[in-house]
Amino acid sequence: MSVPHLLQQLGSFALLSLLIAVIPAVMAAGYALWPTESKLALMRPLSLASLFGALAGSTSEAIGALFLAVEHPGGSAMAFFAVALVPLLVSFGSLTVAWLLVALGLRRTA
């Protein structure tokens, strides 16, 4: 499945959670380049927002997959459950990169 096709399968709430998931990585890149205490202080709430957004996006997609499984038994509901994991995977990957960049920025300040 290609990325554009995958994005077409996601609901608007899941797409919004994907956008929120990338914000901590962008902030962490700014911190890695120009480390300041205020940027570091923002990383915790942005990380939490990314996690909660991913959970909400995946839950909304899983609920949609459940409705599809009830309406069309024996259909391709498992594919929709797989798509429901995308916000979680993107968020966890983004947070991994973000905190590695924060570690790099902390090393620069030490």
Coordinates of N, CA and C in Angstrom, one line a residue:
M1 N 0.9 -1.2 0.0 CA 0.0 0.0 0.0 C 0.9 1.2 0.0
S2 N 0.7 2.1 -0.9 CA 1.5 3.3 -1.0 C 1.0 4.4 0.0
V3 N 1.9 5.3 0.3 CA 1.6 6.3 1.3 C 0.4 7.2 0.9
P4 N 0.3 7.7 -0.3 CA -0.9 8.4 -0.7 C -2.2 7.6 -0.5
H5 N -2.2 6.4 -0.9 CA -3.4 5.5 -0.7 C -3.7 5.4 0.8
L6 N -2.6 5.2 1.6 CA -2.8 5.0 3.0 C -3.4 6.3 3.6
L7 N -3.0 7.5 3.2 CA -3.5 8.7 3.7 C -5.0 8.9 3.3
Q8 N -5.3 8.4 2.1 CA -6.7 8.5 1.7 C -7.6 7.6 2.6
Q9 N -7.1 6.6 3.1 CA -7.9 5.7 4.0 C -8.1 6.2 5.4
L10 N -7.3 7.1 5.8 CA -7.4 7.6 7.2 C -8.5 8.7 7.3
G11 N -9.1 8.7 8.4 CA -10.1 9.7 8.7 C -9.5 11.1 9.0
S12 N -10.3 12.1 9.0 CA -9.8 13.5 9.2 C -9.2 13.6 10.6
F13 N -9.8 12.9 11.6 CA -9.2 13.0 13.0 C -7.9 12.3 13.1
A14 N -7.7 11.2 12.4 CA -6.4 10.5 12.4 C -5.4 11.4 11.6
L15 N -5.8 12.0 10.5 CA -4.8 12.9 9.8 C -4.4 14.1 10.7
L16 N -5.3 14.6 11.5 CA -4.9 15.7 12.4 C -3.9 15.2 13.5
S17 N -4.2 13.9 13.9 CA -3.2 13.4 14.9 C -1.9 13.1 14.3
L18 N -1.8 12.8 13.0 CA -0.5 12.7 12.3 C 0.2 14.0 12.3
L19 N -0.5 15.1 12.0 CA 0.1 16.4 12.0 C 0.6 16.8 13.4
I20 N -0.2 16.5 14.4 CA 0.3 16.8 15.8 C 1.5 16.0 16.2
A21 N 1.6 14.8 15.6 CA 2.7 13.9 16.0 C 4.0 14.4 15.5
V22 N 4.1 15.2 14.5 CA 5.3 15.7 13.9 C 5.8 16.9 14.6
I23 N 5.0 17.6 15.3 CA 5.4 18.9 16.0 C 6.5 18.7 17.0
P24 N 6.5 17.7 17.8 CA 7.7 17.6 18.7 C 9.0 17.4 18.0
A25 N 9.0 16.7 16.9 CA 10.3 16.5 16.2 C 10.8 17.8 15.6
V26 N 9.9 18.7 15.2 CA 10.3 20.0 14.6 C 10.8 20.9 15.8
M27 N 10.1 20.8 16.9 CA 10.6 21.6 18.1 C 12.0 21.1 18.5
A28 N 12.2 19.8 18.5 CA 13.4 19.2 19.0 C 14.5 19.5 18.0
A29 N 14.2 19.6 16.7 CA 15.3 20.0 15.8 C 15.7 21.5 16.1
G30 N 14.8 22.3 16.4 CA 15.1 23.7 16.8 C 15.9 23.7 18.1
Y31 N 15.6 22.8 19.0 CA 16.4 22.7 20.2 C 17.8 22.2 20.0
A32 N 17.9 21.2 19.1 CA 19.3 20.7 18.8 C 20.2 21.7 18.1
L33 N 19.6 22.6 17.3 CA 20.3 23.7 16.7 C 20.6 24.9 17.6
W34 N 19.6 25.3 18.3 CA 19.7 26.4 19.2 C 19.1 26.1 20.6
P35 N 19.9 25.4 21.4 CA 19.3 25.0 22.7 C 19.0 26.1 23.7
T36 N 17.8 26.2 24.1 CA 17.4 27.1 25.1 C 16.5 26.4 26.1
E37 N 16.4 26.9 27.3 CA 15.6 26.3 28.4 C 14.1 26.3 28.0
S38 N 13.7 27.4 27.4 CA 12.2 27.4 27.1 C 11.8 26.4 26.0
K39 N 12.7 26.1 25.1 CA 12.4 25.0 24.1 C 12.4 23.7 24.8
L40 N 13.3 23.5 25.7 CA 13.3 22.2 26.4 C 12.1 22.0 27.3
A41 N 11.7 23.1 27.9 CA 10.5 23.0 28.7 C 9.2 22.7 27.9
L42 N 9.2 23.1 26.6 CA 8.0 22.8 25.8 C 8.0 21.3 25.3
M43 N 9.1 20.7 25.4 CA 9.2 19.3 24.9 C 8.2 18.3 25.6
R44 N 8.1 18.5 26.9 CA 7.3 17.5 27.7 C 5.8 17.7 27.3
P45 N 5.2 18.9 27.3 CA 3.8 19.0 26.9 C 3.6 18.6 25.4
L46 N 4.5 19.0 24.6 CA 4.3 18.6 23.2 C 4.4 17.1 23.0
S47 N 5.3 16.4 23.7 CA 5.3 15.0 23.7 C 4.0 14.3 24.2
L48 N 3.5 14.9 25.2 CA 2.2 14.3 25.7 C 1.1 14.6 24.7
A49 N 1.1 15.7 24.1 CA 0.1 16.0 23.1 C 0.2 15.1 21.9
S50 N 1.4 14.7 21.5 CA 1.6 13.8 20.5 C 1.1 12.4 20.8
L51 N 1.4 12.0 22.1 CA 1.0 10.6 22.5 C -0.6 10.6 22.6
F52 N -1.2 11.6 23.2 CA -2.6 11.5 23.4 C -3.3 11.7 22.0
G53 N -2.8 12.5 21.1 CA -3.3 12.6 19.8 C -3.3 11.3 19.0
A54 N -2.1 10.6 19.1 CA -2.0 9.3 18.5 C -3.0 8.3 19.0
L55 N -3.1 8.3 20.3 CA -4.1 7.4 20.9 C -5.5 7.7 20.5
A56 N -5.9 9.0 20.4 CA -7.2 9.4 20.0 C -7.4 9.0 18.5
G57 N -6.4 9.3 17.7 CA -6.5 9.0 16.3 C -6.7 7.5 16.0
S58 N -5.9 6.7 16.7 CA -5.9 5.3 16.5 C -7.3 4.7 17.0
T59 N -7.7 5.3 18.1 CA -9.0 4.8 18.6 C -10.2 5.1 17.7
S60 N -10.1 6.3 17.1 CA -11.2 6.7 16.2 C -11.2 5.8 15.0
E61 N -10.0 5.5 14.5 CA -9.9 4.6 13.3 C -10.3 3.2 13.7
A62 N -10.0 2.7 14.9 CA -10.4 1.4 15.3 C -11.9 1.3 15.5
I63 N -12.5 2.3 16.0 CA -14.0 2.4 16.1 C -14.6 2.3 14.7
G64 N -14.1 3.0 13.7 CA -14.5 2.9 12.4 C -14.4 1.5 11.8
A65 N -13.3 0.9 12.1 CA -13.1 -0.5 11.6 C -14.1 -1.5 12.2
L66 N -14.4 -1.2 13.5 CA -15.4 -2.1 14.2 C -16.8 -1.9 13.5
F67 N -17.2 -0.7 13.2 CA -18.4 -0.4 12.5 C -18.4 -1.1 11.1
L68 N -17.3 -1.1 10.4 CA -17.2 -1.7 9.1 C -17.3 -3.2 9.3
A69 N -16.7 -3.8 10.3 CA -16.8 -5.2 10.5 C -18.2 -5.7 10.9
V70 N -19.0 -4.8 11.5 CA -20.3 -5.2 11.9 C -21.2 -5.1 10.6
E71 N -21.0 -4.0 9.8 CA -21.8 -3.8 8.6 C -21.5 -4.8 7.5
H72 N -20.3 -5.2 7.4 CA -19.8 -6.1 6.3 C -19.0 -7.3 6.9
P73 N -19.7 -8.2 7.5 CA -18.9 -9.3 8.1 C -18.2 -10.1 7.0
G74 N -17.0 -10.5 7.4 CA -16.1 -11.3 6.4 C -15.5 -10.4 5.4
G75 N -15.6 -9.1 5.6 CA -14.9 -8.1 4.7 C -13.5 -7.9 5.1
S76 N -13.0 -6.8 4.7 CA -11.6 -6.4 4.9 C -11.4 -5.5 6.1
A77 N -12.1 -5.9 7.2 CA -12.0 -5.1 8.4 C -10.6 -5.1 9.0
M78 N -9.9 -6.2 8.8 CA -8.5 -6.3 9.3 C -7.6 -5.3 8.7
A79 N -7.8 -5.0 7.4 CA -7.0 -3.9 6.8 C -7.2 -2.6 7.4
F80 N -8.5 -2.3 7.8 CA -8.8 -1.1 8.5 C -8.2 -1.0 9.9
F81 N -8.2 -2.2 10.6 CA -7.5 -2.2 11.9 C -6.0 -1.9 11.7
A82 N -5.4 -2.4 10.6 CA -4.0 -2.1 10.4 C -3.8 -0.6 10.1
V83 N -4.7 0.0 9.4 CA -4.6 1.4 9.1 C -4.8 2.2 10.4
A84 N -5.5 1.6 11.4 CA -5.7 2.3 12.7 C -4.5 2.4 13.5
L85 N -3.5 1.6 13.2 CA -2.2 1.7 13.9 C -1.3 2.7 13.4
V86 N -1.5 3.3 12.2 CA -0.7 4.3 11.6 C -0.4 5.5 12.5
P87 N -1.4 6.1 13.1 CA -1.1 7.3 14.0 C -0.2 6.9 15.2
L88 N -0.3 5.7 15.7 CA 0.5 5.3 16.8 C 2.0 5.2 16.3
L89 N 2.2 4.5 15.2 CA 3.5 4.3 14.7 C 4.2 5.6 14.3
V90 N 3.5 6.5 13.7 CA 4.0 7.8 13.3 C 4.4 8.6 14.5
S91 N 3.5 8.6 15.5 CA 3.8 9.3 16.7 C 5.0 8.8 17.5
F92 N 5.1 7.4 17.6 CA 6.2 6.9 18.4 C 7.5 7.1 17.6
G93 N 7.5 7.0 16.3 CA 8.7 7.2 15.5 C 9.1 8.7 15.6
S94 N 8.2 9.6 15.6 CA 8.5 11.0 15.7 C 9.0 11.3 17.1
L95 N 8.4 10.7 18.1 CA 8.9 11.0 19.4 C 10.3 10.4 19.7
T96 N 10.6 9.3 19.0 CA 12.0 8.8 19.1 C 13.0 9.7 18.5
V97 N 12.7 10.2 17.3 CA 13.6 11.1 16.7 C 13.7 12.4 17.5
A98 N 12.6 12.9 18.0 CA 12.6 14.1 18.8 C 13.4 14.0 20.0
W99 N 13.3 13.0 20.8 CA 14.1 12.9 22.0 C 15.6 12.6 21.7
L100 N 15.9 12.0 20.6 CA 17.3 11.8 20.2 C 17.9 13.2 19.9
L101 N 17.1 14.0 19.2 CA 17.5 15.4 19.0 C 17.7 16.2 20.2
V102 N 16.8 16.0 21.2 CA 16.9 16.7 22.5 C 18.2 16.2 23.2
A103 N 18.5 15.0 23.1 CA 19.8 14.5 23.7 C 21.0 15.1 23.1
L104 N 20.9 15.3 21.7 CA 22.0 16.0 21.0 C 22.1 17.4 21.5
G105 N 21.0 18.1 21.6 CA 21.0 19.5 22.1 C 21.5 19.6 23.5
L106 N 21.2 18.6 24.4 CA 21.7 18.6 25.8 C 23.2 18.4 25.8
R107 N 23.7 17.6 24.9 CA 25.1 17.3 24.8 C 25.8 18.6 24.4
R108 N 25.2 19.4 23.5 CA 25.8 20.6 23.1 C 25.9 21.7 24.2
T109 N 24.9 21.6 25.1 CA 24.9 22.6 26.2 C 25.9 22.2 27.4
A110 N 26.2 20.9 27.4 CA 27.1 20.5 28.5 C 28.5 20.8 28.3

